[in-house]
């Protein structure tokens, strides 16, 4: 009997003991690189990993290895890191000065299971050439190279409102460019391309991964020059707005007087024109309330004096 009881207790204890977690069955990796990187800044890639148990996502961290290799397969850089499951994580490599084609590899491991190797091709390109550009209040477009021997190409596009018309093409030839923006158009756009193929780099993404930035745009309003990309406001429009505001105020004033006269006529017909208005009734209520508070204050004061 005692032996049977012992067996039953042991079996129940066995059921309550938590079983070991299921083993990792698979590890999946994803790799995200830019098409090109300038040769004057670090190479930033993004990796993501996930392990699976019983066809379900696992909470296990992933040990990842990321590599940059030459086109012939020779290892250049290697980074090892631990990433959380399903979280996109950046891996940063040093800048690569030599331009050309390179390959990025990554794989991960969790619970003794290794993923397949993900690979992508990237290009290291010459860095963009630096300059400053912008419009003056007088409607001139100035481009100033910040490096010697920089030949920038400035392409002009004129927007008539119906179509874009090609304008003039200018070259910096190592010096600054001063362009008088032509009038008679809805807007005029300028695109700056350097010798390394970067367009409008000054207005591109700060990471250096965006090859094309937004053009420089000068907007005209009512055939008179205004600040770039500002609202199209003319002096005539301002005057009309002031006149319209005055007409609205006059209309509201007339409506109030008419309403007041009609109200007085209705009160006379009802025989209540001699009765106090709501302002008089409100003032009377305030006076009565003040007198009542004064009365009770005096009562309390006299009561304390009596004692």
JSON list of C-alpha atoms in Angstrom, two decimals, residues 27-158:
[
{"chain": "A", "resi": 27, "resn": "UNK", "atom": "CA", "xyz": [17.51, 30.51, -37.57]},
{"chain": "A", "resi": 28, "resn": "UNK", "atom": "CA", "xyz": [16.60, 33.07, -40.24]},
{"chain": "A", "resi": 29, "resn": "UNK", "atom": "CA", "xyz": [18.67, 36.17, -41.08]},
{"chain": "A", "resi": 30, "resn": "UNK", "atom": "CA", "xyz": [18.01, 39.28, -43.13]},
{"chain": "A", "resi": 31, "resn": "UNK", "atom": "CA", "xyz": [20.55, 41.78, -44.47]},
{"chain": "A", "resi": 32, "resn": "UNK", "atom": "CA", "xyz": [19.94, 45.34, -45.66]},
{"chain": "A", "resi": 33, "resn": "UNK", "atom": "CA", "xyz": [22.67, 47.43, -47.29]},
{"chain": "A", "resi": 34, "resn": "UNK", "atom": "CA", "xyz": [22.71, 50.57, -49.42]},
{"chain": "A", "resi": 35, "resn": "UNK", "atom": "CA", "xyz": [23.54, 50.32, -53.10]},
{"chain": "A", "resi": 36, "resn": "UNK", "atom": "CA", "xyz": [26.52, 52.64, -52.64]},
{"chain": "A", "resi": 37, "resn": "UNK", "atom": "CA", "xyz": [28.52, 54.33, -49.89]},
{"chain": "A", "resi": 38, "resn": "UNK", "atom": "CA", "xyz": [30.82, 57.38, -50.20]},
{"chain": "A", "resi": 39, "resn": "UNK", "atom": "CA", "xyz": [34.46, 56.61, -49.54]},
{"chain": "A", "resi": 40, "resn": "UNK", "atom": "CA", "xyz": [34.76, 59.30, -46.84]},
{"chain": "A", "resi": 41, "resn": "UNK", "atom": "CA", "xyz": [32.41, 57.89, -44.21]},
{"chain": "A", "resi": 42, "resn": "UNK", "atom": "CA", "xyz": [31.65, 54.62, -42.34]},
{"chain": "A", "resi": 43, "resn": "UNK", "atom": "CA", "xyz": [29.69, 51.79, -43.95]},
{"chain": "A", "resi": 44, "resn": "UNK", "atom": "CA", "xyz": [26.44, 51.22, -42.06]},
{"chain": "A", "resi": 45, "resn": "UNK", "atom": "CA", "xyz": [24.46, 48.02, -42.67]},
{"chain": "A", "resi": 46, "resn": "UNK", "atom": "CA", "xyz": [21.34, 46.62, -40.96]},
{"chain": "A", "resi": 47, "resn": "UNK", "atom": "CA", "xyz": [20.86, 42.99, -39.89]},
{"chain": "A", "resi": 48, "resn": "UNK", "atom": "CA", "xyz": [17.85, 41.18, -38.42]},
{"chain": "A", "resi": 49, "resn": "UNK", "atom": "CA", "xyz": [17.60, 37.65, -37.04]},
{"chain": "A", "resi": 50, "resn": "UNK", "atom": "CA", "xyz": [14.97, 35.30, -35.61]},
{"chain": "A", "resi": 51, "resn": "UNK", "atom": "CA", "xyz": [15.19, 31.79, -34.16]},
{"chain": "A", "resi": 52, "resn": "UNK", "atom": "CA", "xyz": [12.26, 29.35, -34.21]},
{"chain": "A", "resi": 53, "resn": "UNK", "atom": "CA", "xyz": [11.11, 26.62, -31.82]},
{"chain": "A", "resi": 54, "resn": "UNK", "atom": "CA", "xyz": [8.31, 24.25, -32.85]},
{"chain": "A", "resi": 55, "resn": "UNK", "atom": "CA", "xyz": [7.50, 26.62, -35.73]},
{"chain": "A", "resi": 56, "resn": "UNK", "atom": "CA", "xyz": [7.10, 29.51, -33.29]},
{"chain": "A", "resi": 57, "resn": "UNK", "atom": "CA", "xyz": [9.31, 32.58, -32.79]},
{"chain": "A", "resi": 58, "resn": "UNK", "atom": "CA", "xyz": [11.87, 32.10, -30.06]},
{"chain": "A", "resi": 59, "resn": "UNK", "atom": "CA", "xyz": [13.00, 34.73, -27.57]},
{"chain": "A", "resi": 60, "resn": "UNK", "atom": "CA", "xyz": [16.58, 33.53, -27.86]},
{"chain": "A", "resi": 61, "resn": "UNK", "atom": "CA", "xyz": [19.20, 36.15, -28.82]},
{"chain": "A", "resi": 62, "resn": "UNK", "atom": "CA", "xyz": [21.10, 35.67, -32.05]},
{"chain": "A", "resi": 63, "resn": "UNK", "atom": "CA", "xyz": [24.89, 35.66, -32.26]},
{"chain": "A", "resi": 64, "resn": "UNK", "atom": "CA", "xyz": [25.61, 37.26, -35.63]},
{"chain": "A", "resi": 65, "resn": "UNK", "atom": "CA", "xyz": [28.74, 37.61, -37.75]},
{"chain": "A", "resi": 66, "resn": "UNK", "atom": "CA", "xyz": [28.95, 40.31, -40.45]},
{"chain": "A", "resi": 67, "resn": "UNK", "atom": "CA", "xyz": [31.77, 40.55, -42.98]},
{"chain": "A", "resi": 68, "resn": "UNK", "atom": "CA", "xyz": [32.92, 42.85, -45.77]},
{"chain": "A", "resi": 69, "resn": "UNK", "atom": "CA", "xyz": [34.96, 41.15, -48.50]},
{"chain": "A", "resi": 70, "resn": "UNK", "atom": "CA", "xyz": [36.77, 42.23, -51.63]},
{"chain": "A", "resi": 71, "resn": "UNK", "atom": "CA", "xyz": [35.41, 41.19, -55.01]},
{"chain": "A", "resi": 72, "resn": "UNK", "atom": "CA", "xyz": [37.86, 38.25, -55.02]},
{"chain": "A", "resi": 73, "resn": "UNK", "atom": "CA", "xyz": [36.48, 36.98, -51.67]},
{"chain": "A", "resi": 74, "resn": "UNK", "atom": "CA", "xyz": [39.33, 38.17, -49.44]},
{"chain": "A", "resi": 75, "resn": "UNK", "atom": "CA", "xyz": [38.12, 39.24, -45.98]},
{"chain": "A", "resi": 76, "resn": "UNK", "atom": "CA", "xyz": [38.42, 42.98, -45.27]},
{"chain": "A", "resi": 77, "resn": "UNK", "atom": "CA", "xyz": [36.36, 43.55, -42.07]},
{"chain": "A", "resi": 78, "resn": "UNK", "atom": "CA", "xyz": [34.49, 41.31, -39.64]},
{"chain": "A", "resi": 79, "resn": "UNK", "atom": "CA", "xyz": [32.07, 42.30, -36.86]},
{"chain": "A", "resi": 80, "resn": "UNK", "atom": "CA", "xyz": [30.49, 40.02, -34.24]},
{"chain": "A", "resi": 81, "resn": "UNK", "atom": "CA", "xyz": [27.51, 41.05, -32.19]},
{"chain": "A", "resi": 82, "resn": "UNK", "atom": "CA", "xyz": [24.47, 39.79, -30.28]},
{"chain": "A", "resi": 83, "resn": "UNK", "atom": "CA", "xyz": [21.08, 40.96, -31.51]},
{"chain": "A", "resi": 84, "resn": "UNK", "atom": "CA", "xyz": [17.60, 40.61, -30.05]},
{"chain": "A", "resi": 85, "resn": "UNK", "atom": "CA", "xyz": [15.13, 38.49, -32.02]},
{"chain": "A", "resi": 86, "resn": "UNK", "atom": "CA", "xyz": [13.24, 40.40, -34.70]},
{"chain": "A", "resi": 87, "resn": "UNK", "atom": "CA", "xyz": [14.99, 43.72, -33.99]},
{"chain": "A", "resi": 88, "resn": "UNK", "atom": "CA", "xyz": [16.72, 45.52, -36.87]},
{"chain": "A", "resi": 89, "resn": "UNK", "atom": "CA", "xyz": [20.24, 46.31, -35.66]},
{"chain": "A", "resi": 90, "resn": "UNK", "atom": "CA", "xyz": [22.93, 48.49, -37.23]},
{"chain": "A", "resi": 91, "resn": "UNK", "atom": "CA", "xyz": [26.44, 47.20, -37.78]},
{"chain": "A", "resi": 92, "resn": "UNK", "atom": "CA", "xyz": [29.05, 49.85, -38.61]},
{"chain": "A", "resi": 93, "resn": "UNK", "atom": "CA", "xyz": [32.27, 49.19, -40.53]},
{"chain": "A", "resi": 94, "resn": "UNK", "atom": "CA", "xyz": [35.12, 51.69, -41.00]},
{"chain": "A", "resi": 95, "resn": "UNK", "atom": "CA", "xyz": [35.21, 53.86, -44.10]},
{"chain": "A", "resi": 96, "resn": "UNK", "atom": "CA", "xyz": [36.61, 52.20, -47.22]},
{"chain": "A", "resi": 97, "resn": "UNK", "atom": "CA", "xyz": [38.76, 54.60, -49.18]},
{"chain": "A", "resi": 98, "resn": "UNK", "atom": "CA", "xyz": [39.31, 52.46, -52.27]},
{"chain": "A", "resi": 99, "resn": "UNK", "atom": "CA", "xyz": [36.33, 52.71, -54.65]},
{"chain": "A", "resi": 100, "resn": "UNK", "atom": "CA", "xyz": [34.90, 49.64, -56.33]},
{"chain": "A", "resi": 101, "resn": "UNK", "atom": "CA", "xyz": [32.62, 46.63, -55.76]},
{"chain": "A", "resi": 102, "resn": "UNK", "atom": "CA", "xyz": [32.46, 44.86, -52.40]},
{"chain": "A", "resi": 103, "resn": "UNK", "atom": "CA", "xyz": [30.37, 42.08, -50.87]},
{"chain": "A", "resi": 104, "resn": "UNK", "atom": "CA", "xyz": [28.68, 41.98, -47.47]},
{"chain": "A", "resi": 105, "resn": "UNK", "atom": "CA", "xyz": [27.99, 38.64, -45.75]},
{"chain": "A", "resi": 106, "resn": "UNK", "atom": "CA", "xyz": [26.13, 37.85, -42.55]},
{"chain": "A", "resi": 107, "resn": "UNK", "atom": "CA", "xyz": [24.93, 34.75, -40.71]},
{"chain": "A", "resi": 108, "resn": "UNK", "atom": "CA", "xyz": [23.59, 34.05, -37.22]},
{"chain": "A", "resi": 109, "resn": "UNK", "atom": "CA", "xyz": [23.58, 31.27, -34.65]},
{"chain": "A", "resi": 110, "resn": "UNK", "atom": "CA", "xyz": [21.28, 30.39, -31.72]},
{"chain": "A", "resi": 111, "resn": "UNK", "atom": "CA", "xyz": [21.11, 27.21, -29.62]},
{"chain": "A", "resi": 112, "resn": "UNK", "atom": "CA", "xyz": [23.82, 25.58, -31.70]},
{"chain": "A", "resi": 113, "resn": "UNK", "atom": "CA", "xyz": [21.87, 26.09, -34.95]},
{"chain": "A", "resi": 114, "resn": "UNK", "atom": "CA", "xyz": [23.41, 28.28, -37.64]},
{"chain": "A", "resi": 115, "resn": "UNK", "atom": "CA", "xyz": [21.47, 30.15, -40.31]},
{"chain": "A", "resi": 116, "resn": "UNK", "atom": "CA", "xyz": [22.26, 30.31, -43.96]},
{"chain": "A", "resi": 117, "resn": "UNK", "atom": "CA", "xyz": [24.54, 33.11, -45.19]},
{"chain": "A", "resi": 118, "resn": "UNK", "atom": "CA", "xyz": [22.92, 36.26, -46.51]},
{"chain": "A", "resi": 119, "resn": "UNK", "atom": "CA", "xyz": [24.95, 38.30, -49.00]},
{"chain": "A", "resi": 120, "resn": "UNK", "atom": "CA", "xyz": [24.56, 41.58, -50.88]},
{"chain": "A", "resi": 121, "resn": "UNK", "atom": "CA", "xyz": [26.71, 43.60, -53.25]},
{"chain": "A", "resi": 122, "resn": "UNK", "atom": "CA", "xyz": [27.58, 47.24, -52.56]},
{"chain": "A", "resi": 123, "resn": "UNK", "atom": "CA", "xyz": [29.62, 49.92, -54.27]},
{"chain": "A", "resi": 124, "resn": "UNK", "atom": "CA", "xyz": [32.10, 52.32, -52.72]},
{"chain": "A", "resi": 125, "resn": "UNK", "atom": "CA", "xyz": [32.02, 55.54, -54.74]},
{"chain": "A", "resi": 126, "resn": "UNK", "atom": "CA", "xyz": [33.91, 58.82, -54.70]},
{"chain": "A", "resi": 127, "resn": "UNK", "atom": "CA", "xyz": [32.59, 61.19, -52.07]},
{"chain": "A", "resi": 128, "resn": "UNK", "atom": "CA", "xyz": [30.46, 64.18, -53.13]},
{"chain": "A", "resi": 129, "resn": "UNK", "atom": "CA", "xyz": [32.19, 67.50, -53.74]},
{"chain": "A", "resi": 130, "resn": "UNK", "atom": "CA", "xyz": [31.20, 70.25, -51.33]},
{"chain": "A", "resi": 131, "resn": "UNK", "atom": "CA", "xyz": [29.69, 73.65, -52.13]},
{"chain": "A", "resi": 132, "resn": "UNK", "atom": "CA", "xyz": [27.09, 76.11, -50.90]},
{"chain": "A", "resi": 133, "resn": "UNK", "atom": "CA", "xyz": [24.16, 77.42, -52.94]},
{"chain": "A", "resi": 134, "resn": "UNK", "atom": "CA", "xyz": [21.10, 79.59, -52.43]},
{"chain": "A", "resi": 135, "resn": "UNK", "atom": "CA", "xyz": [19.01, 82.54, -53.55]},
{"chain": "A", "resi": 136, "resn": "UNK", "atom": "CA", "xyz": [19.45, 86.19, -52.62]},
{"chain": "A", "resi": 137, "resn": "UNK", "atom": "CA", "xyz": [16.56, 88.56, -51.92]},
{"chain": "A", "resi": 138, "resn": "UNK", "atom": "CA", "xyz": [17.17, 90.24, -55.25]},
{"chain": "A", "resi": 139, "resn": "UNK", "atom": "CA", "xyz": [16.44, 87.07, -57.22]},
{"chain": "A", "resi": 140, "resn": "UNK", "atom": "CA", "xyz": [19.96, 85.80, -57.90]},
{"chain": "A", "resi": 141, "resn": "UNK", "atom": "CA", "xyz": [21.17, 82.21, -57.52]},
{"chain": "A", "resi": 142, "resn": "UNK", "atom": "CA", "xyz": [24.70, 81.90, -56.11]},
{"chain": "A", "resi": 143, "resn": "UNK", "atom": "CA", "xyz": [26.81, 78.72, -56.15]},
{"chain": "A", "resi": 144, "resn": "UNK", "atom": "CA", "xyz": [30.16, 78.68, -54.31]},
{"chain": "A", "resi": 145, "resn": "UNK", "atom": "CA", "xyz": [32.44, 75.59, -54.43]},
{"chain": "A", "resi": 146, "resn": "UNK", "atom": "CA", "xyz": [34.22, 74.82, -51.14]},
{"chain": "A", "resi": 147, "resn": "UNK", "atom": "CA", "xyz": [36.99, 72.80, -52.77]},
{"chain": "A", "resi": 148, "resn": "UNK", "atom": "CA", "xyz": [39.61, 73.69, -55.36]},
{"chain": "A", "resi": 149, "resn": "UNK", "atom": "CA", "xyz": [39.29, 72.52, -58.95]},
{"chain": "A", "resi": 150, "resn": "UNK", "atom": "CA", "xyz": [35.61, 71.61, -58.59]},
{"chain": "A", "resi": 151, "resn": "UNK", "atom": "CA", "xyz": [33.59, 71.82, -61.78]},
{"chain": "A", "resi": 152, "resn": "UNK", "atom": "CA", "xyz": [29.90, 71.84, -60.95]},
{"chain": "A", "resi": 153, "resn": "UNK", "atom": "CA", "xyz": [27.18, 71.64, -63.60]},
{"chain": "A", "resi": 154, "resn": "UNK", "atom": "CA", "xyz": [24.09, 73.78, -62.93]},
{"chain": "A", "resi": 155, "resn": "UNK", "atom": "CA", "xyz": [21.03, 72.92, -65.02]},
{"chain": "A", "resi": 156, "resn": "UNK", "atom": "CA", "xyz": [18.12, 75.37, -65.21]},
{"chain": "A", "resi": 157, "resn": "UNK", "atom": "CA", "xyz": [14.46, 74.33, -65.66]},
{"chain": "A", "resi": 158, "resn": "UNK", "atom": "CA", "xyz": [11.71, 76.91, -66.20]}
]
